[in-house]
Coordinates of C-alpha atoms in Angstrom, one line a residue:
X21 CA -106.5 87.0 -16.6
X22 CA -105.0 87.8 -13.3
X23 CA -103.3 84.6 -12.9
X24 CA -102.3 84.4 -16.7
X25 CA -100.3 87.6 -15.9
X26 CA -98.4 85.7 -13.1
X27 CA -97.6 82.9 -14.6
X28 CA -96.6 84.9 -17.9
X29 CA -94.3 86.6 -15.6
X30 CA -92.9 83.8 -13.8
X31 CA -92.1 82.4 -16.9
X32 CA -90.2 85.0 -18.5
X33 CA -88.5 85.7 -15.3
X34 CA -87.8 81.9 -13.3
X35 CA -85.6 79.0 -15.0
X36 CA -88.1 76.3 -15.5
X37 CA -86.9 74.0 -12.5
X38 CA -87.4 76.9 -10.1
X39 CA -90.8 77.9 -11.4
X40 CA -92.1 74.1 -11.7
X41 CA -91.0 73.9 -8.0
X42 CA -93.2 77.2 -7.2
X43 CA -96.0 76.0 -9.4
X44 CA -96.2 72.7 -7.2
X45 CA -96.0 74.3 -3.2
X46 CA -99.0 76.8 -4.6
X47 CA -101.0 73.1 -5.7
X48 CA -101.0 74.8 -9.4
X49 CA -101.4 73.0 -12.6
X50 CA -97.8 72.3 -14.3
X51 CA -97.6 71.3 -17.7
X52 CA -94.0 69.7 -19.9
X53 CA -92.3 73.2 -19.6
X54 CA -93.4 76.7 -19.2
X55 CA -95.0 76.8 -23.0
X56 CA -97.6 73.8 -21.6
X57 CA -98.0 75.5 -18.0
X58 CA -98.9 78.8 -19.7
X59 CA -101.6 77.6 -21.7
X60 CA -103.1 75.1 -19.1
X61 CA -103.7 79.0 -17.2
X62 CA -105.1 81.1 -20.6
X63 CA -108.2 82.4 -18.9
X64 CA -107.4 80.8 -15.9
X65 CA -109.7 82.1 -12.4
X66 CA -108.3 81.6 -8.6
X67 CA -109.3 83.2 -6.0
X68 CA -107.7 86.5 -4.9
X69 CA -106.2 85.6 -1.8
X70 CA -103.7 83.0 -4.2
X71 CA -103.3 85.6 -6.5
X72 CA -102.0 87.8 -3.6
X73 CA -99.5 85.0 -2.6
X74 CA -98.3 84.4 -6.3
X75 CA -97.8 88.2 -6.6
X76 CA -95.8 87.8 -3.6
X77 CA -93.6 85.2 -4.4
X78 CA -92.9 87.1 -7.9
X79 CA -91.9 89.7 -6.2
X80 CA -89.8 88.1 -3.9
X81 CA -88.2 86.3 -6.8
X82 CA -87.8 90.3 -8.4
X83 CA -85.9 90.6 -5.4
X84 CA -83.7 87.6 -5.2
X85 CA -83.5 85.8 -8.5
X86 CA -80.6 85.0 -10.6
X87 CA -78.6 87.6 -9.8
X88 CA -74.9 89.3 -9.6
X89 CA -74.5 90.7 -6.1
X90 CA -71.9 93.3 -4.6
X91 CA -72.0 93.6 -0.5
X92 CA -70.3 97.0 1.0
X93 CA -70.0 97.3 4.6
X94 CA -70.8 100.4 5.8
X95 CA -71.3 102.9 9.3
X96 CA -74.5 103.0 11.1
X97 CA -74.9 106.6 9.9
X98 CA -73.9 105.7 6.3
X99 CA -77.0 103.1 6.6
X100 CA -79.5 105.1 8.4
X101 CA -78.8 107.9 5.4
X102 CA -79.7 105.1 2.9
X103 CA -82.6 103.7 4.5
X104 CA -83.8 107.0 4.9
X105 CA -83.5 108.4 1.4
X106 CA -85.2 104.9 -0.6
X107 CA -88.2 105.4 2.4
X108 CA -88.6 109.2 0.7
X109 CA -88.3 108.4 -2.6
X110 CA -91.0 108.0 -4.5
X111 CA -91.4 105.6 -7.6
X112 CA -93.1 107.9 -10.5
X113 CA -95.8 106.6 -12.1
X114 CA -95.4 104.6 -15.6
X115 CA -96.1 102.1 -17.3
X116 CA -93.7 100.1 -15.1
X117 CA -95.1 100.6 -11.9
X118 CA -98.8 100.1 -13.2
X119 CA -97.6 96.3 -14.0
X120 CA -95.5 95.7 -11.4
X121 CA -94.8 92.7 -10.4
X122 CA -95.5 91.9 -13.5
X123 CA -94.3 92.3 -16.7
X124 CA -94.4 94.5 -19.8
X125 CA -94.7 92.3 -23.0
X126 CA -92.5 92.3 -25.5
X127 CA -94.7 95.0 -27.5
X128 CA -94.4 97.5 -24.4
X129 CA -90.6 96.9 -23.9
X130 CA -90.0 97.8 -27.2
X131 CA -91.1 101.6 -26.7
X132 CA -89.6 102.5 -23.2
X133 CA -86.2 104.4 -22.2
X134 CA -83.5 102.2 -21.5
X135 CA -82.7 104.0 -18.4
X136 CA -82.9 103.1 -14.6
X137 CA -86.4 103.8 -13.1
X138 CA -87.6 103.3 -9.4
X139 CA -90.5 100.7 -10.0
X140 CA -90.9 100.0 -6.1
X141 CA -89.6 100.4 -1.9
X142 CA -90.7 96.9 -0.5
X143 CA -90.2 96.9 3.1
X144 CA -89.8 93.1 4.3
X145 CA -88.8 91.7 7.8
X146 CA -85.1 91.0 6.5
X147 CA -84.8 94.2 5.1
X148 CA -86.0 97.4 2.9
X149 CA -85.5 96.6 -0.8
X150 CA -85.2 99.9 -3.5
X151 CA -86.4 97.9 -6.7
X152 CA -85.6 99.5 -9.7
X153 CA -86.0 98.1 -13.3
X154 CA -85.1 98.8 -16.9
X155 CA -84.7 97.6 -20.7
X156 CA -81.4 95.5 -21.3
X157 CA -80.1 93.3 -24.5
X158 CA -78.7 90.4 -23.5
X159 CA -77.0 88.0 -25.8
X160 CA -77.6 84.6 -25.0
X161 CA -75.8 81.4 -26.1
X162 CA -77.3 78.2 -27.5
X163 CA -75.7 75.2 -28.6
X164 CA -77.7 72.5 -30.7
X165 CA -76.5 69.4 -31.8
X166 CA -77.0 68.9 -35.4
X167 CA -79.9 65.8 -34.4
X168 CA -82.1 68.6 -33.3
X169 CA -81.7 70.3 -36.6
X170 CA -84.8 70.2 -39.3
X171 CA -83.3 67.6 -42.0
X172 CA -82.1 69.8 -44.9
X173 CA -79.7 72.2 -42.1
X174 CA -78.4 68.9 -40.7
X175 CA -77.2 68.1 -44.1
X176 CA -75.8 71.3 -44.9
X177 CA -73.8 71.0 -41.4
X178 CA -72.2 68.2 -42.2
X179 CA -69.0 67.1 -40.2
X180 CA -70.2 69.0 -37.1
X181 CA -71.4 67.3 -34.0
X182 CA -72.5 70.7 -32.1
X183 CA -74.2 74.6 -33.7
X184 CA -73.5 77.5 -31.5
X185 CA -76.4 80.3 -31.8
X186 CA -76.3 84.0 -30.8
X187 CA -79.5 85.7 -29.7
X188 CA -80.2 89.1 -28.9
X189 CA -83.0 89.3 -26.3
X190 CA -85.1 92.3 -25.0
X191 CA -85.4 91.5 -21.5
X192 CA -87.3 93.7 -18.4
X193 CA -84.5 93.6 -15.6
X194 CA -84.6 94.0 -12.0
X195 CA -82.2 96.0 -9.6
X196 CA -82.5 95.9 -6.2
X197 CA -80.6 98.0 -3.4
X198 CA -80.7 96.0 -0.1
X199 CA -80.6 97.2 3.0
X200 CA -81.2 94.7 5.8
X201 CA -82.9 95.1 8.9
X202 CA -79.9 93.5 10.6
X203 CA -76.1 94.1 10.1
X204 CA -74.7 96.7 8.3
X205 CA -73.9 94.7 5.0
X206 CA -76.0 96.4 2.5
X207 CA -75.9 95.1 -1.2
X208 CA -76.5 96.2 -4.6
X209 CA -78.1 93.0 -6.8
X210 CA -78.7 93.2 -10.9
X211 CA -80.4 91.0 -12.8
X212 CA -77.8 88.2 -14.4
X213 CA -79.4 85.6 -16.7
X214 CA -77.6 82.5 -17.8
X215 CA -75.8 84.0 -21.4
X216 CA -75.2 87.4 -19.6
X217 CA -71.3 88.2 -19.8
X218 CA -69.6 89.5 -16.7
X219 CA -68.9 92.6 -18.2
X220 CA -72.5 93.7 -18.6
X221 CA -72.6 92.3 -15.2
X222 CA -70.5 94.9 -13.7
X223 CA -71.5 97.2 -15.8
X224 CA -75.6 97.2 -14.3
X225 CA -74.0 97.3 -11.4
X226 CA -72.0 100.7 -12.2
X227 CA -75.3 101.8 -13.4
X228 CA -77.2 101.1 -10.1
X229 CA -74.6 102.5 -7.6
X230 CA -75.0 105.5 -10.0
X231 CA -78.1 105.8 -8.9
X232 CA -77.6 105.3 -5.0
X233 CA -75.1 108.3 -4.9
X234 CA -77.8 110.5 -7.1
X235 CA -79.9 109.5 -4.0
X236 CA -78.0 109.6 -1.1
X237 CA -75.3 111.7 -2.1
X238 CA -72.4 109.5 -0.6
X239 CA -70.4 106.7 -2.4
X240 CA -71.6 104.3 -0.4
X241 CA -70.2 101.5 -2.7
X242 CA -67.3 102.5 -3.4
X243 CA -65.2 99.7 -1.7
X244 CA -67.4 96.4 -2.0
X245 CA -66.0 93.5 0.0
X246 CA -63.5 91.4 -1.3
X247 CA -64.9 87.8 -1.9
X248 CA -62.0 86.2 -3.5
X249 CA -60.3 84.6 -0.3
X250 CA -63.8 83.0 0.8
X251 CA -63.2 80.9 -2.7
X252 CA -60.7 78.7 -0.7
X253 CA -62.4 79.0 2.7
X254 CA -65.7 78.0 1.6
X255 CA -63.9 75.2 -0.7
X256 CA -61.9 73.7 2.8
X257 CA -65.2 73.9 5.2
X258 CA -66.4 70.5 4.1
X259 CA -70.0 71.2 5.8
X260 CA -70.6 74.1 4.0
X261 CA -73.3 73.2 1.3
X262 CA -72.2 70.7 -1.6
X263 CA -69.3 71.8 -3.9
X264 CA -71.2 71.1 -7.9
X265 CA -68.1 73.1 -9.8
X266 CA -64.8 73.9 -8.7
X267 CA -61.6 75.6 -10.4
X268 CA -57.9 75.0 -9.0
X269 CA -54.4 75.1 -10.0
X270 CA -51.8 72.8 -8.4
X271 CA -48.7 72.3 -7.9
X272 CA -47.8 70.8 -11.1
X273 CA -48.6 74.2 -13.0
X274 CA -51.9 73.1 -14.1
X275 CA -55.6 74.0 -14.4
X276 CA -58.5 71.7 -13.6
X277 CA -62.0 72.7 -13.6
X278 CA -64.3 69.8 -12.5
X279 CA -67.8 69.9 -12.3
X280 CA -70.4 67.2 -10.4
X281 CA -74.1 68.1 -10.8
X282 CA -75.8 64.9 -9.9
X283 CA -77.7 65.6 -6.3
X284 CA -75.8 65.2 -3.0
X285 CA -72.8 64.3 -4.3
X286 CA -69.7 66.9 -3.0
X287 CA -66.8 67.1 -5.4
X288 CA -64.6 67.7 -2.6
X289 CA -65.4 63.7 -1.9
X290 CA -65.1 62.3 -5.1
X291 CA -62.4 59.9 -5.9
X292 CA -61.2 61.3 -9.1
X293 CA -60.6 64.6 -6.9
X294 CA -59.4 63.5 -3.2
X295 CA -57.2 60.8 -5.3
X296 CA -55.9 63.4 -7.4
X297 CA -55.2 65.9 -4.6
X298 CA -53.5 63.2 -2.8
X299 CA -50.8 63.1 -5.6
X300 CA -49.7 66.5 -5.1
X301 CA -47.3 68.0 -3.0
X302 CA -48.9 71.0 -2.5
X303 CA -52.1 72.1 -1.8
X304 CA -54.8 73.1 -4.8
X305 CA -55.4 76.6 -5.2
X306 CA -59.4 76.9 -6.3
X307 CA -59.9 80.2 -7.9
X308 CA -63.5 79.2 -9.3
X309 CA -66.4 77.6 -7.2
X310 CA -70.2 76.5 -7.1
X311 CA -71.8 75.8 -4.1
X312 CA -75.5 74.5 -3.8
X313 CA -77.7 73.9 -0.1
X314 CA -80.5 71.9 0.0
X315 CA -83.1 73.6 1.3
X316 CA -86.8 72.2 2.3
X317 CA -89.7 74.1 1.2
X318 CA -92.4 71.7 2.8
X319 CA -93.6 68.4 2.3
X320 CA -91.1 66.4 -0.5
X321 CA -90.2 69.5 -2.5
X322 CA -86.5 71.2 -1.8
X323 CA -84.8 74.0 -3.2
X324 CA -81.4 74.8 -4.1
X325 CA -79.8 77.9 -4.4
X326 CA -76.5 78.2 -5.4
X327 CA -73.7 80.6 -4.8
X328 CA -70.8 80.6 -7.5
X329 CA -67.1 82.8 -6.9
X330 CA -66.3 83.7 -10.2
X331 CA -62.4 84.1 -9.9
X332 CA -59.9 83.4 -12.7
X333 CA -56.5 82.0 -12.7
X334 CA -55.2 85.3 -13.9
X335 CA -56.8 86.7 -10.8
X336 CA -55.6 83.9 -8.5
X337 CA -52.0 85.2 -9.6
X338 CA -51.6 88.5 -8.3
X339 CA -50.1 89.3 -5.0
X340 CA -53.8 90.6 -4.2
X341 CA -56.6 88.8 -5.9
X342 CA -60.2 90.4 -5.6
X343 CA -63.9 89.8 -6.8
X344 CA -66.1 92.3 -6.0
X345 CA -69.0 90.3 -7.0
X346 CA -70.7 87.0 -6.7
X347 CA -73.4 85.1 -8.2
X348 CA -77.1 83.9 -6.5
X349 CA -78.9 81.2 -8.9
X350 CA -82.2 78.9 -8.3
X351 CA -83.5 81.1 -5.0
X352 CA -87.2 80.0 -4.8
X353 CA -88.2 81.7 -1.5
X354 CA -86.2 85.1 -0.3
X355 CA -85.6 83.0 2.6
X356 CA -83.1 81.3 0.2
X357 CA -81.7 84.4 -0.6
X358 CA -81.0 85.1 2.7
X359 CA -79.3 81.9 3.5
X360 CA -76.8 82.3 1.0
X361 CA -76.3 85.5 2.0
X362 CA -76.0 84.5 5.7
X363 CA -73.1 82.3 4.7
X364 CA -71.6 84.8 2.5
X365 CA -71.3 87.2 6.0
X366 CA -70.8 84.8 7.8
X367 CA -67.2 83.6 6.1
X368 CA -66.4 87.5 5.7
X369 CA -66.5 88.2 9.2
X370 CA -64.6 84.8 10.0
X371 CA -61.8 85.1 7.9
X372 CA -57.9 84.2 8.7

């Protein structure tokens, strides 16, 4: 039942890509999606040194998955104050911290406060992680085209080639102060799940640096770093990773938004784009990008996480533009994590 619980909570937490990838380094049975995988492990047994491992790399994934991140610099004392207040706090006990890593069902979500609790202080070699989770509704967006409809609702939808649906969904969300072992770039990460809207984005992330000045009593976040110029740097260092989306407007007053998601290929080499780009007389001002590295994970299998600067054109318009935030998709490992992250620094610090 152990490894049911795992895999129950891999699925509700890890796209399917990044969980099939997981399933396949641990040499565990994958079925056609996570509906099949789950029910090839119902009553499933393994031993409990790979139940250990799978628990870690859950939690890791708690840690580092899918999520909207803000990165502050701050003092040495401002960071010693921080790592020593989530070291003496203590997570109470609930229902929460008796499943953690995994998972309340659905049943069990349904009855708990939709407040911020401390579920967990995980002390890793990159860093000391304050783990907090909560209930949050999410509304998620599906399109189906009307083919995939049963036969009486494609009739009565008639004329149109695509359905939008709204969902509500109960989810279990993860919040994570970060403060690394090296550096004084400490972070505040919420959970952000394809569907989730910026706003309720930022607005987790209100909620959690809420919660750092309850427990540090400074405003340690009050001035996150300003991402938005590392859009353009990022975009002109043609080693850095593989460009899969990318935003712009040019010279002739328009807007393009491309997007490439077909392995190895960098839209900052394809024709359509460097012909295009060619044709101007100025240079492109990107305001939006995706970025994905290819990372190897052993043997044939790679992951890729992805970092995407969510700017807007309105943004890329004022005399100032910022982002205070960026999003971290399709981390397998924390080690993945931490590469992103490394670049993110890295381009901070080395700015014009």
């Amino acid at each position: 039942m152990a490894l049911q619980d795992i895999v129950l909570s891999m699925r509700k937490r890890m796209p399917w890509p990044v969980g099939q990838k997981v399933l396949a380094s641990h040499h565990l049975e994958r079925g056609q999606g996570w509906d099949k995988t789950v029910e090839r492990h119902e009553n499933g047994n393994t031993s409990p040194e790979k139940e250990a491992e799978l628990s870690g790399i859950l939690k890791e994934h708690l840690i580092t998955g899918e999520k909207l991140s803000q990165f502050s610099l701050v003092t040495d004392r401002e960071k010693d104050i921080l790592r020593t207040a989530i070291l003496a706090a203590q997570p109470a006990d609930s229902l929460y911290r008796q499943r953690y890593p995994n998972l309340l069902s659905e049943q069990q979500l349904s009855t708990q406060s939709r407040g911020l609790n401390l579920v967990a202080v995980e002390q890793l070699d990159d860093g000391l992680a304050a783990v907090f989770t909560s209930v949050r509704t999410v509304t998620i967006r599906e399109t189906f085209e009307t083919g995939e409809l049963p036969a009486a609702a494609a009739d009565a939808l008639q004329g149109y080639d695509e359905i939008v649906g709204l969902k509500n969904l109960r989810l279990q969300a993860f919040d994570v102060v970060w403060v690394p072992t090296q550096g004084n770039v400490v972070e505040l990460r919420v959970d952000f799940p394809r569907g989730m809207h910026q706003a309720s984005g930022e607005a987790a992330l209100e909620q959690i640096r809420d919660s750092v000045r309850l427990l540090t009593g400074l405003q340690l976040f009050a001035e996150a770093e300003n991402l938005f110029p590392l859009i353009e740097r990022m975009y002109r260092t043609r080693t850095e990773g593989t460009v899969v989306e990318l935003s712009f407007g040019t010279s002739t007053a328009s807007t393009k938004h491309e997007k490439m998601r077909r392995q190895s290929l960098d839209l900052r080499e394809e024709r359509y784009h460097v012909g295009g780009v060619a044709n101007l007389t100025a240079p492109i001002e990107p305001f939006r990008i995706s970025i994905q590295w290819r990372r190897p994970m052993g043997g044939t299998l790679f992951s890729h996480p992805e970092l995407t600067l969510n700017g807007s054109q309105h943004r890329a318009g004022a005399e100032n533009p910022r982002l205070l935030s960026a999003v971290v998709r399709k981390c397998i490992r924390l080690e993945d994590y931490e590469y992103v992250r490394g670049r993110v620094i890295h381009h901070l610090e080395n700015g014009a």
